Short mmCIF file of C-alpha atoms and ligand atoms in Angstrom, two decimals:
data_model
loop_
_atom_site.label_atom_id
_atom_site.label_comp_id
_atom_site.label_asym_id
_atom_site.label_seq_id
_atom_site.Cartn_x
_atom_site.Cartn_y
_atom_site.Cartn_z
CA UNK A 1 269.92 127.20 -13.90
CA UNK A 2 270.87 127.57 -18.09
CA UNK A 3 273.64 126.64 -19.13
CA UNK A 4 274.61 127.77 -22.49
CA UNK A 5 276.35 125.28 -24.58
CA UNK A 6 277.90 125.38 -28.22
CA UNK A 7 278.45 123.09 -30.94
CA UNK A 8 281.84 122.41 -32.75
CA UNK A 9 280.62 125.63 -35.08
CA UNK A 10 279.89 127.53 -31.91
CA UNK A 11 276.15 127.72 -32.89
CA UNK A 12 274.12 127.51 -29.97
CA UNK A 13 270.74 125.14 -29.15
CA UNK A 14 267.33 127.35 -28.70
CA UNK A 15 265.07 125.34 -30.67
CA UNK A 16 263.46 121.85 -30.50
CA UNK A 17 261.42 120.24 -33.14
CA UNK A 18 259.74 117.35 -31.31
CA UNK A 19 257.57 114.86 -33.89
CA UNK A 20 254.61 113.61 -32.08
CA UNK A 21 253.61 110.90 -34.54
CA UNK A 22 254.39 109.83 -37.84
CA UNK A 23 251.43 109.02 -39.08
CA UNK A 24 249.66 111.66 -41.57
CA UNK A 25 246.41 112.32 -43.38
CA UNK A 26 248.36 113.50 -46.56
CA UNK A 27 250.65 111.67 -49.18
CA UNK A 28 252.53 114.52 -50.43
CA UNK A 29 254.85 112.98 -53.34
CA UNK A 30 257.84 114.90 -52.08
CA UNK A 31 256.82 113.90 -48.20
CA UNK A 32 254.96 110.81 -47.99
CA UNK A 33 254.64 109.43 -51.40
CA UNK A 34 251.61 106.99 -52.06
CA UNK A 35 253.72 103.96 -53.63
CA UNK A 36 255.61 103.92 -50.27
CA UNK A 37 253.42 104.89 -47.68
CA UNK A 38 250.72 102.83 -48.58
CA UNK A 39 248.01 100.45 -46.42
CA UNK A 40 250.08 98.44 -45.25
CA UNK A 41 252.94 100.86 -44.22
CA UNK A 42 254.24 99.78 -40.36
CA UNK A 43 253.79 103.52 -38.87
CA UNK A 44 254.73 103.14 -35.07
CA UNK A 45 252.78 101.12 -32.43
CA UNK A 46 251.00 103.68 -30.09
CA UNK A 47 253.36 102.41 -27.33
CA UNK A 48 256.10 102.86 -29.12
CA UNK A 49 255.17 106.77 -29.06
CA UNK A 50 256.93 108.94 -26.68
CA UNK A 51 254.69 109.50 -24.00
CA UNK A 52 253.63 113.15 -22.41
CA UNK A 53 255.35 112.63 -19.61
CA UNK A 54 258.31 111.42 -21.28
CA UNK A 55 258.53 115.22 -23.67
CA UNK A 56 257.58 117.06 -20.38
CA UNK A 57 260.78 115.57 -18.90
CA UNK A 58 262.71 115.86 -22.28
CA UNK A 59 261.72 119.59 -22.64
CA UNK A 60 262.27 120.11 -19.30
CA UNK A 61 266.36 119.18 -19.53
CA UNK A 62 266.19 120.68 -22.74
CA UNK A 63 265.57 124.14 -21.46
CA UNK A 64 268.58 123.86 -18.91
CA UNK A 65 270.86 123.89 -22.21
CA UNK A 66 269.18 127.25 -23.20
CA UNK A 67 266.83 125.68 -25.66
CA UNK A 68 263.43 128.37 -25.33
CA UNK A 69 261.56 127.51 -28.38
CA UNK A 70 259.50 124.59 -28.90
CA UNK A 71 257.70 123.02 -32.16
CA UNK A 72 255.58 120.32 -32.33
CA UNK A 73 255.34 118.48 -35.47
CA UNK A 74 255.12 115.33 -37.17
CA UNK A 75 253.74 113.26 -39.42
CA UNK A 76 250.20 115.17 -38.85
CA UNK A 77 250.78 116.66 -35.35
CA UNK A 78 247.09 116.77 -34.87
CA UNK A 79 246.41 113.26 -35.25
CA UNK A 80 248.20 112.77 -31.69
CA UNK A 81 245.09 112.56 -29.36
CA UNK A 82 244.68 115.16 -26.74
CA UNK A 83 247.76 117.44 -28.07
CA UNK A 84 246.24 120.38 -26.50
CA UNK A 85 246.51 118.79 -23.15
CA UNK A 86 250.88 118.06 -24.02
CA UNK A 87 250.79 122.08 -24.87
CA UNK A 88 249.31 123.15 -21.45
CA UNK A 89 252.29 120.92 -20.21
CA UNK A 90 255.09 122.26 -21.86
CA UNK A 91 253.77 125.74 -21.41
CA UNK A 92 254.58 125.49 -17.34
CA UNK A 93 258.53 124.70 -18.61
CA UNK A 94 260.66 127.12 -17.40
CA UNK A 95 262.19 128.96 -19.94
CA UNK A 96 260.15 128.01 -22.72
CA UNK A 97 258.74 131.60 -24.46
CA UNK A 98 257.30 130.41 -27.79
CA UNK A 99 255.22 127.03 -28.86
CA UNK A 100 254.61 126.69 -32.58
CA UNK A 101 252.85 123.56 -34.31
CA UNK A 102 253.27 123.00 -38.18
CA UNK A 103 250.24 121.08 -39.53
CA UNK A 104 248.37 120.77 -42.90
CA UNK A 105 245.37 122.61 -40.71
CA UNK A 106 242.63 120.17 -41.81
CA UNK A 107 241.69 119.09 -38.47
CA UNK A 108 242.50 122.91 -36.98
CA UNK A 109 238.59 124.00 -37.68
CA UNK A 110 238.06 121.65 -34.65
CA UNK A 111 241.22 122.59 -32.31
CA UNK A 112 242.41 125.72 -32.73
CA UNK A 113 240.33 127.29 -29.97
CA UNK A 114 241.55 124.52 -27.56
CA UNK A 115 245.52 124.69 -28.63
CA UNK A 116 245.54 128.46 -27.85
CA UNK A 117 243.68 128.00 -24.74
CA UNK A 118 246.64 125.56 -23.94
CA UNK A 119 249.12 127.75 -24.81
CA UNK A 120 249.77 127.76 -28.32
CA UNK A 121 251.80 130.60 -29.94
CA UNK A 122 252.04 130.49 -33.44
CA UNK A 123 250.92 128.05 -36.18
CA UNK A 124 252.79 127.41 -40.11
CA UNK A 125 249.83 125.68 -42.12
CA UNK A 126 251.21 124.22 -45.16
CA UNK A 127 249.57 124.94 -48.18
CA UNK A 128 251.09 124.09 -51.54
CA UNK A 129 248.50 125.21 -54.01
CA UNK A 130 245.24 127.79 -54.05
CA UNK A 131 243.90 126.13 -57.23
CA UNK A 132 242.08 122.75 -56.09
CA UNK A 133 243.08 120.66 -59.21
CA UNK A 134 246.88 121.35 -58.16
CA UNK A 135 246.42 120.71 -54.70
CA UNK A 136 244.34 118.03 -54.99
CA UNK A 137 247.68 116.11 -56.72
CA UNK A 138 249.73 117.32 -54.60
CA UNK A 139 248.60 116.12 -51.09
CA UNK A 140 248.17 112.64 -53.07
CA UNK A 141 244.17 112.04 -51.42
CA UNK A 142 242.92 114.56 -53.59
CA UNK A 143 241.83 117.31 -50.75
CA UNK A 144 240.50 120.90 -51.75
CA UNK A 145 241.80 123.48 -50.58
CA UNK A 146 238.57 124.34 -48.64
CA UNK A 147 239.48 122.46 -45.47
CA UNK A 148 242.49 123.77 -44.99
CA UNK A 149 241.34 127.37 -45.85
CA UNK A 150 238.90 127.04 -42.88
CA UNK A 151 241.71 125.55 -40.63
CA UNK A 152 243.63 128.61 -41.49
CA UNK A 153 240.37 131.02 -40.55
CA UNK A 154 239.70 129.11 -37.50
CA UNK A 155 243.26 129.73 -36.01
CA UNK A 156 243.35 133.69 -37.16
CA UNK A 157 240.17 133.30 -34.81
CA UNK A 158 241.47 131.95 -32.66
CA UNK A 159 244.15 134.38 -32.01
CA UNK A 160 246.91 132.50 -33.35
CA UNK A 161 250.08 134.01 -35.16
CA UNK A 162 249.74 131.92 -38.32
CA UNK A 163 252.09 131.66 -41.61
CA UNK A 164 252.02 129.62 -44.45
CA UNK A 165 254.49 127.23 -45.93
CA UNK A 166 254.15 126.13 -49.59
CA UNK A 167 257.08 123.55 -50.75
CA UNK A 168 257.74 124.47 -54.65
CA UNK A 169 259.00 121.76 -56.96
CA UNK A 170 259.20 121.94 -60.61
CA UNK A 171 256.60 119.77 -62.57
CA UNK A 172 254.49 119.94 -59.26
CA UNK A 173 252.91 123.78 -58.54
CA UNK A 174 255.70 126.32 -59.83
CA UNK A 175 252.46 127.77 -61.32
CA UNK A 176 251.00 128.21 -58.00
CA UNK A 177 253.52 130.37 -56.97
CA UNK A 178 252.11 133.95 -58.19
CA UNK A 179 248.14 132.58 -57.48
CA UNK A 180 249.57 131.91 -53.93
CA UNK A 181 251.22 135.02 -53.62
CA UNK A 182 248.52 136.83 -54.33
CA UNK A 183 245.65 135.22 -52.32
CA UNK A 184 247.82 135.45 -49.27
CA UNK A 185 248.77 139.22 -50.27
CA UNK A 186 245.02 140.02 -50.06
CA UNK A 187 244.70 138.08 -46.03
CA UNK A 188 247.86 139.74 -44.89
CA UNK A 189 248.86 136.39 -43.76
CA UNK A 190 252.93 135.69 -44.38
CA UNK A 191 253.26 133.25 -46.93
CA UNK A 192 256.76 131.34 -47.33
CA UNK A 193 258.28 129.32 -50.01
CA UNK A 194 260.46 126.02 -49.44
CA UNK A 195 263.07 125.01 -52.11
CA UNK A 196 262.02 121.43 -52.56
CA UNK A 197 264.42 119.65 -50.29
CA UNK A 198 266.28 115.59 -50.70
CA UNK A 199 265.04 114.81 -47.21
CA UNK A 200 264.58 110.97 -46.57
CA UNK A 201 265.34 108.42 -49.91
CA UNK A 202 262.02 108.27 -51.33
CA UNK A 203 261.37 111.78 -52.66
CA UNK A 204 263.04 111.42 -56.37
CA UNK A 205 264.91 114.21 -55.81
CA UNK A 206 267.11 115.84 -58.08
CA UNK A 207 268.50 119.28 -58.72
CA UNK A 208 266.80 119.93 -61.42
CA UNK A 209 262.98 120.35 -59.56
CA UNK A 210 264.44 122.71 -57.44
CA UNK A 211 262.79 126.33 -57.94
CA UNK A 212 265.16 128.32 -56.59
CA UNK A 213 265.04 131.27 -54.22
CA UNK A 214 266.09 133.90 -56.81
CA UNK A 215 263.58 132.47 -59.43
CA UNK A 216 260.48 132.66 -57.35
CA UNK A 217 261.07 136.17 -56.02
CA UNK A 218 262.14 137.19 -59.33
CA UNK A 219 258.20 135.69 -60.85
CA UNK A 220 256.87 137.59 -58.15
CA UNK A 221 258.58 141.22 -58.40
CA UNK A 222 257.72 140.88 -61.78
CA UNK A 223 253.86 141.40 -60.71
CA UNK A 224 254.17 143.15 -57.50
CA UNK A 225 257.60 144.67 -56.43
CA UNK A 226 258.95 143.58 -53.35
CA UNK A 227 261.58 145.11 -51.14
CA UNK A 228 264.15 142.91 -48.76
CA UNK A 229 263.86 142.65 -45.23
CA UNK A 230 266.07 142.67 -42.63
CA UNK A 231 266.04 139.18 -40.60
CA UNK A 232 264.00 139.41 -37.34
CA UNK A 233 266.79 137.39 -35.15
CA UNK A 234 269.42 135.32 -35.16
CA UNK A 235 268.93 131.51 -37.39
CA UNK A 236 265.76 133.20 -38.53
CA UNK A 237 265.69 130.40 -41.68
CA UNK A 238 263.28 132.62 -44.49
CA UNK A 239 264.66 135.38 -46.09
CA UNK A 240 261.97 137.87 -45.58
CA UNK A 241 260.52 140.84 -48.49
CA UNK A 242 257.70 143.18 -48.02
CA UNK A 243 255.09 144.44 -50.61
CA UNK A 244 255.93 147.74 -51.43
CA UNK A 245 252.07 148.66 -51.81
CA UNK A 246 251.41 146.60 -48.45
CA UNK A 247 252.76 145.89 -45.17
CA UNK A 248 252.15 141.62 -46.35
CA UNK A 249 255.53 139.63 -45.78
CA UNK A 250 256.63 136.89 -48.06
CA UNK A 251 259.96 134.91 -46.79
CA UNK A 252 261.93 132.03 -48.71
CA UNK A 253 263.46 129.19 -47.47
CA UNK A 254 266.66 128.91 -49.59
CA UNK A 255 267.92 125.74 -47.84
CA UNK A 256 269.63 124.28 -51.02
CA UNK A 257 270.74 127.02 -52.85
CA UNK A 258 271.73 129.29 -50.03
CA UNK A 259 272.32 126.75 -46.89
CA UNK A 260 271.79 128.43 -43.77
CA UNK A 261 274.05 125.84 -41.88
CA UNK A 262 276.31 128.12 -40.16
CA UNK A 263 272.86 129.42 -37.92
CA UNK A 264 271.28 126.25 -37.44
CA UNK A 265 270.32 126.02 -33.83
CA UNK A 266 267.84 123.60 -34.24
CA UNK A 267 267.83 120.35 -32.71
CA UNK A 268 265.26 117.54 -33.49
CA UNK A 269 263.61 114.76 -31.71
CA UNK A 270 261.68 111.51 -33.17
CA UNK A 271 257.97 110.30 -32.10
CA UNK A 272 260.14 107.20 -30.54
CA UNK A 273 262.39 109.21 -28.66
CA UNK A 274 265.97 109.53 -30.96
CA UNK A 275 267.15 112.70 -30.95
CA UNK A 276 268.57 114.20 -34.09
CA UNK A 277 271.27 117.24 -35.10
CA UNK A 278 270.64 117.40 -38.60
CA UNK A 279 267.18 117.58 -40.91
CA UNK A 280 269.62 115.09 -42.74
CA UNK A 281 271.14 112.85 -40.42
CA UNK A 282 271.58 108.82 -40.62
CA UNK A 283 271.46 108.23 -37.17
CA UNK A 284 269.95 109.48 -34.43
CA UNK A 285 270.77 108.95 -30.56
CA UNK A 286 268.31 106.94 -28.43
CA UNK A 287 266.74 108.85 -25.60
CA UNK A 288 263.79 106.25 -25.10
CA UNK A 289 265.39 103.73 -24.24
CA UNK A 290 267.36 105.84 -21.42
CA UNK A 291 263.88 107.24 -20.28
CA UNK A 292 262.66 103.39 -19.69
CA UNK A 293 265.77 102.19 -18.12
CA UNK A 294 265.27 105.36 -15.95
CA UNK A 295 268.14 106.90 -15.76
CA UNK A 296 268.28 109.98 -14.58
CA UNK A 297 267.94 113.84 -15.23
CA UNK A 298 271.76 113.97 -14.91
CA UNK A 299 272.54 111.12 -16.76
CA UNK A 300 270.45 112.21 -19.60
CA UNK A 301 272.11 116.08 -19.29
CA UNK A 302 275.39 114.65 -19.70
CA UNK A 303 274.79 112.36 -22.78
CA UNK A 304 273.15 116.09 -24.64
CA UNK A 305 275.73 117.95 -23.77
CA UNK A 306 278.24 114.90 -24.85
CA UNK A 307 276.15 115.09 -28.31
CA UNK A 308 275.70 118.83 -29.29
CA UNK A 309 279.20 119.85 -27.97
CA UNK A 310 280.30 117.35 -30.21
CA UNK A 311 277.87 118.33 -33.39
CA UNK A 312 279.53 119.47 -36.54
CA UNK A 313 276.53 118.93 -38.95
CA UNK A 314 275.80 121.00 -42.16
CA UNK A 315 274.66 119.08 -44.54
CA UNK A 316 273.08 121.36 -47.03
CA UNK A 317 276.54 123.40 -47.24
CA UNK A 318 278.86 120.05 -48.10
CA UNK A 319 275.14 118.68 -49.95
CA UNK A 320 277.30 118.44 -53.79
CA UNK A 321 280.13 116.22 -51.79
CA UNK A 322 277.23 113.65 -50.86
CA UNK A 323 277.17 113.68 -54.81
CA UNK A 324 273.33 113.71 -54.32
CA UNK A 325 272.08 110.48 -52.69
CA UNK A 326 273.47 109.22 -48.88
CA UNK A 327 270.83 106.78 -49.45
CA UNK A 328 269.65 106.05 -45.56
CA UNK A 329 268.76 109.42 -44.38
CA UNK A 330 265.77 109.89 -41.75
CA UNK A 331 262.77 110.60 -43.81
CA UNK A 332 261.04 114.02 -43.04
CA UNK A 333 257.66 111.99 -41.42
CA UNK A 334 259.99 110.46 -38.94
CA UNK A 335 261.88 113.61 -37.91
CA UNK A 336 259.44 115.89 -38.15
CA UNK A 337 259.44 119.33 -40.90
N1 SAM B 1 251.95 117.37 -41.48
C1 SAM B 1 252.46 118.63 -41.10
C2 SAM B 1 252.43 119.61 -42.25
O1 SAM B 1 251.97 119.23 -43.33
O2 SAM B 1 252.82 120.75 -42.07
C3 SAM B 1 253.82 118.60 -40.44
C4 SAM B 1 254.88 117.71 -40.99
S1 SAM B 1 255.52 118.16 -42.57
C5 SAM B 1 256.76 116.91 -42.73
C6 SAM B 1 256.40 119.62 -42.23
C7 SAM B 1 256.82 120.48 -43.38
O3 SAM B 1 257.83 119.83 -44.12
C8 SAM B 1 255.73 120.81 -44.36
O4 SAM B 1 255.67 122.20 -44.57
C9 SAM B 1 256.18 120.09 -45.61
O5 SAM B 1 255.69 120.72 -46.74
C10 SAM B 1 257.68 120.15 -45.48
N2 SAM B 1 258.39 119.18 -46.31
C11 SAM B 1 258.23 117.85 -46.34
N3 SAM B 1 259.05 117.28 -47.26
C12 SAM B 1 259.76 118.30 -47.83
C13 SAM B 1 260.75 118.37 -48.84
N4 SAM B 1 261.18 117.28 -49.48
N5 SAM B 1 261.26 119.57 -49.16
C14 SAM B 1 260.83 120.69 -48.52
N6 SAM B 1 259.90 120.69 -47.55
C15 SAM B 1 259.36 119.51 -47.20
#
């Protein structure tokens, strides 16, 4: 049986970000920069990973609070071994209607036949450039654009709903935002910007490299005119716009300079089992460790509903009160995008 529960700003849970590992095959600066995530960077031990079983369960209690969508994410989601074989799993949940992964798609050319044979919905590749130099810089191990291209190809082969999310910052690939546009135009594939966002403490960031939401639809009307859309549900997070000369979507994802707190109804769990409310939390509750001192199903229910009936987070609206830095938030590789 569901049972529907709501937060202290009566928003709802439906959708769980679970982060599968935190290790990556990028060093994006605004991510994962180089200087800190270097060789010898202590990533988590392998046992230190939730286990299949251990999400199965999770998801499983999950869904009894209404919670229907599930994304898998990480670090580089696909670096988890046999991730295929966790999507088959979660698939069999009741309640669960929509599994989507978010990956950088270089290992995709490989697995994308396999994930939607598991049960994989829909996939957001993140892309951040379509000119190699730029791209190269920004995923920080100087990658073309080729491999990822393919990934993309092999999962619109595959059958899988795909869009693609490019994080603008200023200084970094503002002038990838009309090349982007479009390439993407001419696949039909829906391409969505991110306002560069201060997740973690090791990002730099400041207001300043933020391109915001009215500037980058405003660079691309200017070339080809685009007309608003209306949102498809409820916490839908991009603002969507159609081509007026095409039925190809673009959407923006406005979090810092129009925070979409009030419809936030995601929820957000670690590799290592801590759940989190917020994209920009400090602290995160530790559902591990009551997994391996096996408590049980009822136990755990009670401590969720405890946590999200007490949840006031929103962050990115009260974001100028932190006066910028809060200094010991989860970084974005831990949490999961
Ligand atoms: N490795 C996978 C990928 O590249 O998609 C999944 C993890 S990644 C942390 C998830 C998403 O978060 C990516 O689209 C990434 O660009 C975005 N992201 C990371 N740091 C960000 C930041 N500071 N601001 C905005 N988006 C960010």
């Amino acid at each position: 049986m569901t049972t529907y529960i709501l937060d202290q700003k009566d928003r709802p849970m439906r959708d769980l970000r679970i982060s599968v590992i935190d290790r990556c095959n990028f060093r994006c600066s605004y991510c994962m920069p180089a200087e800190v995530f270097g060789d010898d960077y202590a990533f988590m031990p392998e046992d230190q990973l939730l286990s299949f079983d251990e999400i199965v369960r999770l998801v499983e209690i999950f869904a009894r609070f209404g919670v229907e969508k599930i994304r898998l994410t990480g670090g580089e989601p696909l670096m988890r071994k046999n991730l295929h074989d966790l999507i088959a799993r979660i698939k069999e949940v009741d309640g669960i209607t929509d599994i989507a992964l978010t990956t950088n798609a270089v290992f995709l050319v490989r697995q994308a036949a396999n994930l939607k044979a598991a049960g994989l919905d829909r996939v957001n590749i993140s892309l951040d450039a379509i000119e190699d130099e730029v791209f190269q810089q920004t995923n920080g191990r100087g990658i073309k654009t080729k491999p990822v291209l393919k990934g993309i190809e092999a999962a619109r082969d595959a059958g899988l709903e795909i869009k693609v999310n490019m994080v603008v910052k200023r200084g970094m690939n503002e002038s990838q935002i009309v090349p982007m546009a479009r390439y993407f135009k001419e696949t039909g594939d829906t391409l969505r910007f991110i306002e560069f966002m201060d997740v973690g403490n090791h990002n730099g960031w400041n207001m300043d490299e933020v391109v915001s939401k009215k500037e980058i639809i405003e660079l691309i009307d200017a070339e080809m005119s685009l007309v608003p859309l209306a949102p498809n549900y409820f916490g839908e997070v991009a603002d969507r716009f159609r081509y007026k000369d095409s039925n190809a979507e673009i959407g923006v994802i406005s979090s810092v300079t129009e925070a979409f707190c009030s419809s936030c109804t995601r929820v957000r769990l670690s590799a290592d089992g801590k759940l989190f409310t917020c994209l920009f939390a400090t602290h995160g509750y530790d559902l591990k460790e009551m997994l391996s001192e096996n408590q049980s199903d009822q136990d755990i229910t009670a401590y969720l509903y405890e946590i999200w009936t007490g949840r006031k987070d929103q962050y990115s609206v009260d974001r100028a009160k932190y006066n910028k830095k809060r200094g010991d938030k989860i970084e974005m590789s831990y949490i999961g995008g």
